[in-house]
């Protein structure tokens, strides 16, 4: 596994990261033993970057990772943790809290659940509209000085917010959705990151399975985020799956799967971009890691662009109720 620098100020991490959200119910029920086996397989394959959020399963994900990491060397991996999302007992969402005292509270609980002394990359999951980003980043910077955090990241914020945050403390990376059918960052956000030497950890590289080549109509069950995601709704889904079929023909010519082509495309957009693979089963992880063997030349990239042109996806990437909380959408 190739190692890369996560931005000019961030740590050395594997060229691929493992996104662990799906192991805690966001996409329907997950198998605990298989989730742990998948984390082990990722680490054994050379993946060092594990991404989670303290609100994934209301702490379940952090405790799952703690169990999976028993016996593993802490200095050979990086934990990336998002915080700030507020949830209720019914599993609903209640906004975001970026106040300094909340930052310290969230961090204390994450350290306890993960069973670690420090977190490698700590980041607000969304911008709190009631708290200046300078205050939130300043609070994390205090935790860096205290030794509880090594690096500061951002998530789903726009170019202006990125610049304001970077003026307070060096930012290692921006975590944001980026895929063949989610390319909004290319206009302003990615150029701002590159101007400031900030890396990108790209989640949703397979658009929550939509462009994996495996998704079928009606596959979203109870408790699955995709059941309410606009791109998976009738009318939109058919148009989006047609894009997948166009991509499948290119994949066949390359001797690869659709998922491998989609991941390889993200990786080919720059050495400063680290794809986060959201696999929750070993077979999907193995397929995703196979994308490392897929080399895309200029002709391949042009063919992919023709098959899935920018802006071709039908439907927004999140429901409207969640988009209003996304600074990255407002500033594009």
PDB file of N, CA and C in Angstrom, residues 81-178:
ATOM      1  N   UNK A  81     -11.757  11.369  13.235  1.00  0.00           N
ATOM      2  CA  UNK A  81     -13.043  11.404  13.947  1.00  0.00           C
ATOM      3  C   UNK A  81     -13.766  12.717  13.675  1.00  0.00           C
ATOM      4  N   UNK A  82     -15.028  12.607  13.291  1.00  0.00           N
ATOM      5  CA  UNK A  82     -15.903  13.766  13.146  1.00  0.00           C
ATOM      6  C   UNK A  82     -16.749  13.923  14.405  1.00  0.00           C
ATOM      7  N   UNK A  83     -17.087  15.162  14.724  1.00  0.00           N
ATOM      8  CA  UNK A  83     -17.899  15.419  15.907  1.00  0.00           C
ATOM      9  C   UNK A  83     -18.884  16.540  15.605  1.00  0.00           C
ATOM     10  N   UNK A  84     -19.793  16.774  16.537  1.00  0.00           N
ATOM     11  CA  UNK A  84     -20.656  17.948  16.459  1.00  0.00           C
ATOM     12  C   UNK A  84     -22.097  17.689  16.108  1.00  0.00           C
ATOM     13  N   UNK A  85     -22.399  16.560  15.456  1.00  0.00           N
ATOM     14  CA  UNK A  85     -23.785  16.269  15.084  1.00  0.00           C
ATOM     15  C   UNK A  85     -24.579  15.882  16.328  1.00  0.00           C
ATOM     16  N   UNK A  86     -25.765  16.442  16.456  1.00  0.00           N
ATOM     17  CA  UNK A  86     -26.625  16.186  17.612  1.00  0.00           C
ATOM     18  C   UNK A  86     -27.756  15.249  17.200  1.00  0.00           C
ATOM     19  N   UNK A  87     -28.007  14.234  18.029  1.00  0.00           N
ATOM     20  CA  UNK A  87     -29.054  13.260  17.741  1.00  0.00           C
ATOM     21  C   UNK A  87     -29.958  13.099  18.951  1.00  0.00           C
ATOM     22  N   UNK A  88     -31.143  12.553  18.705  1.00  0.00           N
ATOM     23  CA  UNK A  88     -32.072  12.315  19.806  1.00  0.00           C
ATOM     24  C   UNK A  88     -32.265  10.824  20.021  1.00  0.00           C
ATOM     25  N   UNK A  89     -33.059  10.475  21.029  1.00  0.00           N
ATOM     26  CA  UNK A  89     -33.213   9.068  21.406  1.00  0.00           C
ATOM     27  C   UNK A  89     -33.881   8.235  20.323  1.00  0.00           C
ATOM     28  N   UNK A  90     -34.614   8.890  19.439  1.00  0.00           N
ATOM     29  CA  UNK A  90     -35.279   8.175  18.349  1.00  0.00           C
ATOM     30  C   UNK A  90     -34.383   8.033  17.124  1.00  0.00           C
ATOM     31  N   UNK A  91     -33.151   8.537  17.225  1.00  0.00           N
ATOM     32  CA  UNK A  91     -32.219   8.442  16.097  1.00  0.00           C
ATOM     33  C   UNK A  91     -32.291   9.622  15.161  1.00  0.00           C
ATOM     34  N   UNK A  92     -33.099  10.624  15.503  1.00  0.00           N
ATOM     35  CA  UNK A  92     -33.221  11.793  14.646  1.00  0.00           C
ATOM     36  C   UNK A  92     -32.034  12.738  14.778  1.00  0.00           C
ATOM     37  N   UNK A  93     -32.022  13.766  13.933  1.00  0.00           N
ATOM     38  CA  UNK A  93     -30.921  14.737  13.897  1.00  0.00           C
ATOM     39  C   UNK A  93     -31.417  16.072  14.413  1.00  0.00           C
ATOM     40  N   UNK A  94     -30.618  16.715  15.248  1.00  0.00           N
ATOM     41  CA  UNK A  94     -31.052  17.939  15.922  1.00  0.00           C
ATOM     42  C   UNK A  94     -30.127  19.121  15.671  1.00  0.00           C
ATOM     43  N   UNK A  95     -29.315  19.066  14.643  1.00  0.00           N
ATOM     44  CA  UNK A  95     -28.413  20.167  14.343  1.00  0.00           C
ATOM     45  C   UNK A  95     -26.974  19.859  14.705  1.00  0.00           C
ATOM     46  N   UNK A  96     -26.178  20.918  14.883  1.00  0.00           N
ATOM     47  CA  UNK A  96     -24.742  20.768  15.102  1.00  0.00           C
ATOM     48  C   UNK A  96     -24.279  21.741  16.185  1.00  0.00           C
ATOM     49  N   UNK A  97     -23.277  21.320  16.941  1.00  0.00           N
ATOM     50  CA  UNK A  97     -22.768  22.124  18.046  1.00  0.00           C
ATOM     51  C   UNK A  97     -21.256  22.257  17.929  1.00  0.00           C
ATOM     52  N   UNK A  98     -20.800  23.470  17.612  1.00  0.00           N
ATOM     53  CA  UNK A  98     -19.371  23.708  17.461  1.00  0.00           C
ATOM     54  C   UNK A  98     -18.805  24.620  18.524  1.00  0.00           C
ATOM     55  N   UNK A  99     -19.533  24.805  19.637  1.00  0.00           N
ATOM     56  CA  UNK A  99     -19.031  25.650  20.717  1.00  0.00           C
ATOM     57  C   UNK A  99     -17.771  25.042  21.333  1.00  0.00           C
ATOM     58  N   UNK A 100     -16.814  25.862  21.750  1.00  0.00           N
ATOM     59  CA  UNK A 100     -15.585  25.332  22.351  1.00  0.00           C
ATOM     60  C   UNK A 100     -15.822  24.346  23.483  1.00  0.00           C
ATOM     61  N   UNK A 101     -16.751  24.631  24.393  1.00  0.00           N
ATOM     62  CA  UNK A 101     -16.975  23.686  25.490  1.00  0.00           C
ATOM     63  C   UNK A 101     -17.582  22.380  24.990  1.00  0.00           C
ATOM     64  N   UNK A 102     -18.341  22.448  23.898  1.00  0.00           N
ATOM     65  CA  UNK A 102     -18.880  21.228  23.310  1.00  0.00           C
ATOM     66  C   UNK A 102     -17.773  20.414  22.646  1.00  0.00           C
ATOM     67  N   UNK A 103     -16.824  21.123  21.999  1.00  0.00           N
ATOM     68  CA  UNK A 103     -15.685  20.442  21.382  1.00  0.00           C
ATOM     69  C   UNK A 103     -14.941  19.621  22.429  1.00  0.00           C
ATOM     70  N   UNK A 104     -14.662  20.230  23.557  1.00  0.00           N
ATOM     71  CA  UNK A 104     -13.928  19.525  24.619  1.00  0.00           C
ATOM     72  C   UNK A 104     -14.729  18.341  25.148  1.00  0.00           C
ATOM     73  N   UNK A 105     -16.043  18.491  25.239  1.00  0.00           N
ATOM     74  CA  UNK A 105     -16.903  17.411  25.712  1.00  0.00           C
ATOM     75  C   UNK A 105     -16.931  16.249  24.731  1.00  0.00           C
ATOM     76  N   UNK A 106     -17.162  16.559  23.458  1.00  0.00           N
ATOM     77  CA  UNK A 106     -17.197  15.510  22.429  1.00  0.00           C
ATOM     78  C   UNK A 106     -15.882  14.738  22.402  1.00  0.00           C
ATOM     79  N   UNK A 107     -14.770  15.473  22.467  1.00  0.00           N
ATOM     80  CA  UNK A 107     -13.459  14.844  22.402  1.00  0.00           C
ATOM     81  C   UNK A 107     -13.244  13.888  23.574  1.00  0.00           C
ATOM     82  N   UNK A 108     -13.634  14.311  24.777  1.00  0.00           N
ATOM     83  CA  UNK A 108     -13.451  13.466  25.963  1.00  0.00           C
ATOM     84  C   UNK A 108     -14.174  12.136  25.801  1.00  0.00           C
ATOM     85  N   UNK A 109     -15.381  12.183  25.273  1.00  0.00           N
ATOM     86  CA  UNK A 109     -16.147  10.948  25.095  1.00  0.00           C
ATOM     87  C   UNK A 109     -15.538  10.066  24.003  1.00  0.00           C
ATOM     88  N   UNK A 110     -15.053  10.674  22.932  1.00  0.00           N
ATOM     89  CA  UNK A 110     -14.444   9.878  21.857  1.00  0.00           C
ATOM     90  C   UNK A 110     -13.176   9.180  22.329  1.00  0.00           C
ATOM     91  N   UNK A 111     -12.350   9.881  23.070  1.00  0.00           N
ATOM     92  CA  UNK A 111     -11.136   9.261  23.600  1.00  0.00           C
ATOM     93  C   UNK A 111     -11.483   8.051  24.462  1.00  0.00           C
ATOM     94  N   UNK A 112     -12.537   8.174  25.258  1.00  0.00           N
ATOM     95  CA  UNK A 112     -12.946   7.079  26.128  1.00  0.00           C
ATOM     96  C   UNK A 112     -13.495   5.908  25.322  1.00  0.00           C
ATOM     97  N   UNK A 113     -14.368   6.192  24.368  1.00  0.00           N
ATOM     98  CA  UNK A 113     -14.969   5.099  23.589  1.00  0.00           C
ATOM     99  C   UNK A 113     -13.942   4.390  22.722  1.00  0.00           C
ATOM    100  N   UNK A 114     -13.012   5.144  22.158  1.00  0.00           N
ATOM    101  CA  UNK A 114     -11.988   4.544  21.307  1.00  0.00           C
ATOM    102  C   UNK A 114     -10.874   3.893  22.114  1.00  0.00           C
ATOM    103  N   UNK A 115     -10.752   4.265  23.390  1.00  0.00           N
ATOM    104  CA  UNK A 115      -9.711   3.693  24.235  1.00  0.00           C
ATOM    105  C   UNK A 115      -8.319   4.137  23.843  1.00  0.00           C
ATOM    106  N   UNK A 116      -8.204   5.422  23.435  1.00  0.00           N
ATOM    107  CA  UNK A 116      -6.907   5.949  23.003  1.00  0.00           C
ATOM    108  C   UNK A 116      -6.573   7.220  23.784  1.00  0.00           C
ATOM    109  N   UNK A 117      -5.301   7.634  23.708  1.00  0.00           N
ATOM    110  CA  UNK A 117      -4.852   8.843  24.391  1.00  0.00           C
ATOM    111  C   UNK A 117      -4.937  10.077  23.503  1.00  0.00           C
ATOM    112  N   UNK A 118      -5.031   9.856  22.196  1.00  0.00           N
ATOM    113  CA  UNK A 118      -5.102  10.982  21.272  1.00  0.00           C
ATOM    114  C   UNK A 118      -5.829  10.542  20.007  1.00  0.00           C
ATOM    115  N   UNK A 119      -6.312  11.524  19.274  1.00  0.00           N
ATOM    116  CA  UNK A 119      -6.949  11.290  17.980  1.00  0.00           C
ATOM    117  C   UNK A 119      -6.085  11.956  16.915  1.00  0.00           C
ATOM    118  N   UNK A 120      -5.839  11.245  15.844  1.00  0.00           N
ATOM    119  CA  UNK A 120      -4.915  11.744  14.821  1.00  0.00           C
ATOM    120  C   UNK A 120      -5.474  12.948  14.070  1.00  0.00           C
ATOM    121  N   UNK A 121      -6.733  12.862  13.634  1.00  0.00           N
ATOM    122  CA  UNK A 121      -7.361  13.968  12.907  1.00  0.00           C
ATOM    123  C   UNK A 121      -8.755  14.173  13.487  1.00  0.00           C
ATOM    124  N   UNK A 122      -9.005  15.353  13.994  1.00  0.00           N
ATOM    125  CA  UNK A 122     -10.294  15.660  14.620  1.00  0.00           C
ATOM    126  C   UNK A 122     -10.941  16.773  13.817  1.00  0.00           C
ATOM    127  N   UNK A 123     -12.237  16.608  13.517  1.00  0.00           N
ATOM    128  CA  UNK A 123     -12.870  17.579  12.622  1.00  0.00           C
ATOM    129  C   UNK A 123     -14.350  17.772  12.952  1.00  0.00           C
ATOM    130  N   UNK A 124     -14.855  19.002  12.849  1.00  0.00           N
ATOM    131  CA  UNK A 124     -16.297  19.208  12.975  1.00  0.00           C
ATOM    132  C   UNK A 124     -16.993  18.586  11.766  1.00  0.00           C
ATOM    133  N   UNK A 125     -18.076  17.870  12.014  1.00  0.00           N
ATOM    134  CA  UNK A 125     -18.752  17.168  10.924  1.00  0.00           C
ATOM    135  C   UNK A 125     -19.449  18.116   9.954  1.00  0.00           C
ATOM    136  N   UNK A 126     -19.914  19.246  10.471  1.00  0.00           N
ATOM    137  CA  UNK A 126     -20.537  20.280   9.660  1.00  0.00           C
ATOM    138  C   UNK A 126     -20.253  21.626  10.332  1.00  0.00           C
ATOM    139  N   UNK A 127     -20.486  22.698   9.625  1.00  0.00           N
ATOM    140  CA  UNK A 127     -20.329  24.027  10.188  1.00  0.00           C
ATOM    141  C   UNK A 127     -21.534  24.348  11.065  1.00  0.00           C
ATOM    142  N   UNK A 128     -21.275  24.758  12.293  1.00  0.00           N
ATOM    143  CA  UNK A 128     -22.332  25.243  13.176  1.00  0.00           C
ATOM    144  C   UNK A 128     -22.613  26.688  12.788  1.00  0.00           C
ATOM    145  N   UNK A 129     -23.804  27.001  12.264  1.00  0.00           N
ATOM    146  CA  UNK A 129     -24.065  28.366  11.791  1.00  0.00           C
ATOM    147  C   UNK A 129     -24.087  29.405  12.902  1.00  0.00           C
ATOM    148  N   UNK A 130     -24.187  28.953  14.150  1.00  0.00           N
ATOM    149  CA  UNK A 130     -24.260  29.875  15.279  1.00  0.00           C
ATOM    150  C   UNK A 130     -22.901  30.123  15.950  1.00  0.00           C
ATOM    151  N   UNK A 131     -21.873  29.444  15.471  1.00  0.00           N
ATOM    152  CA  UNK A 131     -20.544  29.573  16.077  1.00  0.00           C
ATOM    153  C   UNK A 131     -19.515  29.865  14.982  1.00  0.00           C
ATOM    154  N   UNK A 132     -18.790  30.961  15.065  1.00  0.00           N
ATOM    155  CA  UNK A 132     -17.752  31.231  14.058  1.00  0.00           C
ATOM    156  C   UNK A 132     -16.770  30.065  13.964  1.00  0.00           C
ATOM    157  N   UNK A 133     -16.395  29.714  12.750  1.00  0.00           N
ATOM    158  CA  UNK A 133     -15.487  28.584  12.572  1.00  0.00           C
ATOM    159  C   UNK A 133     -14.172  28.825  13.310  1.00  0.00           C
ATOM    160  N   UNK A 134     -13.783  30.085  13.473  1.00  0.00           N
ATOM    161  CA  UNK A 134     -12.551  30.400  14.185  1.00  0.00           C
ATOM    162  C   UNK A 134     -12.595  29.913  15.637  1.00  0.00           C
ATOM    163  N   UNK A 135     -13.765  29.984  16.257  1.00  0.00           N
ATOM    164  CA  UNK A 135     -13.890  29.538  17.643  1.00  0.00           C
ATOM    165  C   UNK A 135     -13.797  28.017  17.741  1.00  0.00           C
ATOM    166  N   UNK A 136     -14.445  27.327  16.814  1.00  0.00           N
ATOM    167  CA  UNK A 136     -14.397  25.862  16.825  1.00  0.00           C
ATOM    168  C   UNK A 136     -12.978  25.364  16.579  1.00  0.00           C
ATOM    169  N   UNK A 137     -12.325  25.902  15.562  1.00  0.00           N
ATOM    170  CA  UNK A 137     -10.960  25.481  15.240  1.00  0.00           C
ATOM    171  C   UNK A 137     -10.005  25.881  16.364  1.00  0.00           C
ATOM    172  N   UNK A 138     -10.229  27.037  16.957  1.00  0.00           N
ATOM    173  CA  UNK A 138      -9.384  27.459  18.073  1.00  0.00           C
ATOM    174  C   UNK A 138      -9.459  26.502  19.244  1.00  0.00           C
ATOM    175  N   UNK A 139     -10.669  25.974  19.500  1.00  0.00           N
ATOM    176  CA  UNK A 139     -10.832  25.013  20.592  1.00  0.00           C
ATOM    177  C   UNK A 139     -10.094  23.716  20.295  1.00  0.00           C
ATOM    178  N   UNK A 140     -10.150  23.267  19.037  1.00  0.00           N
ATOM    179  CA  UNK A 140      -9.408  22.046  18.681  1.00  0.00           C
ATOM    180  C   UNK A 140      -7.910  22.312  18.772  1.00  0.00           C
ATOM    181  N   UNK A 141      -7.493  23.508  18.364  1.00  0.00           N
ATOM    182  CA  UNK A 141      -6.064  23.865  18.446  1.00  0.00           C
ATOM    183  C   UNK A 141      -5.562  23.791  19.881  1.00  0.00           C
ATOM    184  N   UNK A 142      -6.420  24.174  20.827  1.00  0.00           N
ATOM    185  CA  UNK A 142      -6.039  24.036  22.234  1.00  0.00           C
ATOM    186  C   UNK A 142      -5.830  22.572  22.605  1.00  0.00           C
ATOM    187  N   UNK A 143      -6.642  21.695  22.025  1.00  0.00           N
ATOM    188  CA  UNK A 143      -6.507  20.261  22.287  1.00  0.00           C
ATOM    189  C   UNK A 143      -5.267  19.680  21.608  1.00  0.00           C
ATOM    190  N   UNK A 144      -4.846  20.299  20.496  1.00  0.00           N
ATOM    191  CA  UNK A 144      -3.575  19.910  19.871  1.00  0.00           C
ATOM    192  C   UNK A 144      -2.426  20.244  20.822  1.00  0.00           C
ATOM    193  N   UNK A 145      -2.462  21.448  21.368  1.00  0.00           N
ATOM    194  CA  UNK A 145      -1.407  21.863  22.306  1.00  0.00           C
ATOM    195  C   UNK A 145      -1.377  20.960  23.536  1.00  0.00           C
ATOM    196  N   UNK A 146      -2.562  20.491  23.948  1.00  0.00           N
ATOM    197  CA  UNK A 146      -2.645  19.638  25.139  1.00  0.00           C
ATOM    198  C   UNK A 146      -2.266  18.190  24.839  1.00  0.00           C
ATOM    199  N   UNK A 147      -2.101  17.842  23.558  1.00  0.00           N
ATOM    200  CA  UNK A 147      -1.684  16.493  23.191  1.00  0.00           C
ATOM    201  C   UNK A 147      -2.798  15.503  22.923  1.00  0.00           C
ATOM    202  N   UNK A 148      -4.041  15.956  22.967  1.00  0.00           N
ATOM    203  CA  UNK A 148      -5.163  15.047  22.753  1.00  0.00           C
ATOM    204  C   UNK A 148      -5.532  14.871  21.278  1.00  0.00           C
ATOM    205  N   UNK A 149      -5.064  15.799  20.444  1.00  0.00           N
ATOM    206  CA  UNK A 149      -5.326  15.774  19.004  1.00  0.00           C
ATOM    207  C   UNK A 149      -4.008  16.053  18.296  1.00  0.00           C
ATOM    208  N   UNK A 150      -3.775  15.356  17.176  1.00  0.00           N
ATOM    209  CA  UNK A 150      -2.539  15.571  16.416  1.00  0.00           C
ATOM    210  C   UNK A 150      -2.744  16.560  15.253  1.00  0.00           C
ATOM    211  N   UNK A 151      -3.873  16.449  14.555  1.00  0.00           N
ATOM    212  CA  UNK A 151      -4.110  17.283  13.371  1.00  0.00           C
ATOM    213  C   UNK A 151      -5.577  17.702  13.335  1.00  0.00           C
ATOM    214  N   UNK A 152      -5.845  18.809  12.653  1.00  0.00           N
ATOM    215  CA  UNK A 152      -7.208  19.321  12.533  1.00  0.00           C
ATOM    216  C   UNK A 152      -7.684  19.192  11.092  1.00  0.00           C
ATOM    217  N   UNK A 153      -8.874  18.655  10.929  1.00  0.00           N
ATOM    218  CA  UNK A 153      -9.482  18.532   9.615  1.00  0.00           C
ATOM    219  C   UNK A 153     -10.798  19.283   9.554  1.00  0.00           C
ATOM    220  N   UNK A 154     -11.359  19.345   8.375  1.00  0.00           N
ATOM    221  CA  UNK A 154     -12.666  19.961   8.147  1.00  0.00           C
ATOM    222  C   UNK A 154     -13.554  18.965   7.413  1.00  0.00           C
ATOM    223  N   UNK A 155     -14.839  19.256   7.341  1.00  0.00           N
ATOM    224  CA  UNK A 155     -15.772  18.374   6.634  1.00  0.00           C
ATOM    225  C   UNK A 155     -16.906  19.186   6.033  1.00  0.00           C
ATOM    226  N   UNK A 156     -17.129  19.014   4.754  1.00  0.00           N
ATOM    227  CA  UNK A 156     -18.264  19.598   4.038  1.00  0.00           C
ATOM    228  C   UNK A 156     -18.420  21.106   4.268  1.00  0.00           C
ATOM    229  N   UNK A 157     -17.331  21.834   4.091  1.00  0.00           N
ATOM    230  CA  UNK A 157     -17.394  23.291   4.158  1.00  0.00           C
ATOM    231  C   UNK A 157     -16.902  23.888   2.843  1.00  0.00           C
ATOM    232  N   UNK A 158     -17.297  25.130   2.607  1.00  0.00           N
ATOM    233  CA  UNK A 158     -16.935  25.809   1.377  1.00  0.00           C
ATOM    234  C   UNK A 158     -15.598  26.513   1.441  1.00  0.00           C
ATOM    235  N   UNK A 159     -15.219  27.117   0.319  1.00  0.00           N
ATOM    236  CA  UNK A 159     -13.888  27.710   0.182  1.00  0.00           C
ATOM    237  C   UNK A 159     -13.639  28.829   1.186  1.00  0.00           C
ATOM    238  N   UNK A 160     -14.620  29.684   1.411  1.00  0.00           N
ATOM    239  CA  UNK A 160     -14.422  30.786   2.348  1.00  0.00           C
ATOM    240  C   UNK A 160     -14.171  30.269   3.756  1.00  0.00           C
ATOM    241  N   UNK A 161     -14.959  29.278   4.177  1.00  0.00           N
ATOM    242  CA  UNK A 161     -14.792  28.714   5.512  1.00  0.00           C
ATOM    243  C   UNK A 161     -13.442  28.020   5.642  1.00  0.00           C
ATOM    244  N   UNK A 162     -13.002  27.347   4.590  1.00  0.00           N
ATOM    245  CA  UNK A 162     -11.696  26.695   4.599  1.00  0.00           C
ATOM    246  C   UNK A 162     -10.595  27.724   4.857  1.00  0.00           C
ATOM    247  N   UNK A 163     -10.664  28.844   4.174  1.00  0.00           N
ATOM    248  CA  UNK A 163      -9.642  29.878   4.335  1.00  0.00           C
ATOM    249  C   UNK A 163      -9.672  30.461   5.747  1.00  0.00           C
ATOM    250  N   UNK A 164     -10.854  30.689   6.289  1.00  0.00           N
ATOM    251  CA  UNK A 164     -10.961  31.228   7.644  1.00  0.00           C
ATOM    252  C   UNK A 164     -10.398  30.256   8.674  1.00  0.00           C
ATOM    253  N   UNK A 165     -10.704  28.978   8.487  1.00  0.00           N
ATOM    254  CA  UNK A 165     -10.202  27.965   9.421  1.00  0.00           C
ATOM    255  C   UNK A 165      -8.688  27.858   9.351  1.00  0.00           C
ATOM    256  N   UNK A 166      -8.152  27.866   8.132  1.00  0.00           N
ATOM    257  CA  UNK A 166      -6.704  27.720   7.946  1.00  0.00           C
ATOM    258  C   UNK A 166      -5.934  28.906   8.501  1.00  0.00           C
ATOM    259  N   UNK A 167      -6.590  30.054   8.641  1.00  0.00           N
ATOM    260  CA  UNK A 167      -5.932  31.228   9.214  1.00  0.00           C
ATOM    261  C   UNK A 167      -5.737  31.082  10.724  1.00  0.00           C
ATOM    262  N   UNK A 168      -6.495  30.151  11.338  1.00  0.00           N
ATOM    263  CA  UNK A 168      -6.400  29.925  12.784  1.00  0.00           C
ATOM    264  C   UNK A 168      -5.361  28.864  13.105  1.00  0.00           C
ATOM    265  N   UNK A 169      -5.365  27.783  12.319  1.00  0.00           N
ATOM    266  CA  UNK A 169      -4.470  26.652  12.571  1.00  0.00           C
ATOM    267  C   UNK A 169      -4.309  25.870  11.270  1.00  0.00           C
ATOM    268  N   UNK A 170      -3.131  25.266  11.018  1.00  0.00           N
ATOM    269  CA  UNK A 170      -2.964  24.439   9.823  1.00  0.00           C
ATOM    270  C   UNK A 170      -4.031  23.345   9.756  1.00  0.00           C
ATOM    271  N   UNK A 171      -4.597  23.166   8.573  1.00  0.00           N
ATOM    272  CA  UNK A 171      -5.633  22.160   8.334  1.00  0.00           C
ATOM    273  C   UNK A 171      -5.027  21.028   7.504  1.00  0.00           C
ATOM    274  N   UNK A 172      -5.159  19.809   7.996  1.00  0.00           N
ATOM    275  CA  UNK A 172      -4.563  18.678   7.275  1.00  0.00           C
ATOM    276  C   UNK A 172      -5.356  18.320   6.029  1.00  0.00           C
ATOM    277  N   UNK A 173      -6.685  18.255   6.172  1.00  0.00           N
ATOM    278  CA  UNK A 173      -7.492  17.797   5.054  1.00  0.00           C
ATOM    279  C   UNK A 173      -8.942  18.226   5.199  1.00  0.00           C
ATOM    280  N   UNK A 174      -9.607  18.254   4.072  1.00  0.00           N
ATOM    281  CA  UNK A 174     -11.045  18.452   4.010  1.00  0.00           C
ATOM    282  C   UNK A 174     -11.684  17.124   3.636  1.00  0.00           C
ATOM    283  N   UNK A 175     -12.610  16.671   4.472  1.00  0.00           N
ATOM    284  CA  UNK A 175     -13.369  15.467   4.116  1.00  0.00           C
ATOM    285  C   UNK A 175     -14.665  15.913   3.449  1.00  0.00           C
ATOM    286  N   UNK A 176     -14.889  15.408   2.248  1.00  0.00           N
ATOM    287  CA  UNK A 176     -16.035  15.860   1.467  1.00  0.00           C
ATOM    288  C   UNK A 176     -16.398  14.798   0.435  1.00  0.00           C
ATOM    289  N   UNK A 177     -17.646  14.773   0.044  1.00  0.00           N
ATOM    290  CA  UNK A 177     -18.080  13.799  -0.963  1.00  0.00           C
ATOM    291  C   UNK A 177     -17.494  14.160  -2.320  1.00  0.00           C
ATOM    292  N   UNK A 178     -16.932  13.158  -2.971  1.00  0.00           N
ATOM    293  CA  UNK A 178     -16.358  13.367  -4.301  1.00  0.00           C
ATOM    294  C   UNK A 178     -16.414  12.049  -5.055  1.00  0.00           C
TER     295      UNK A 178
END
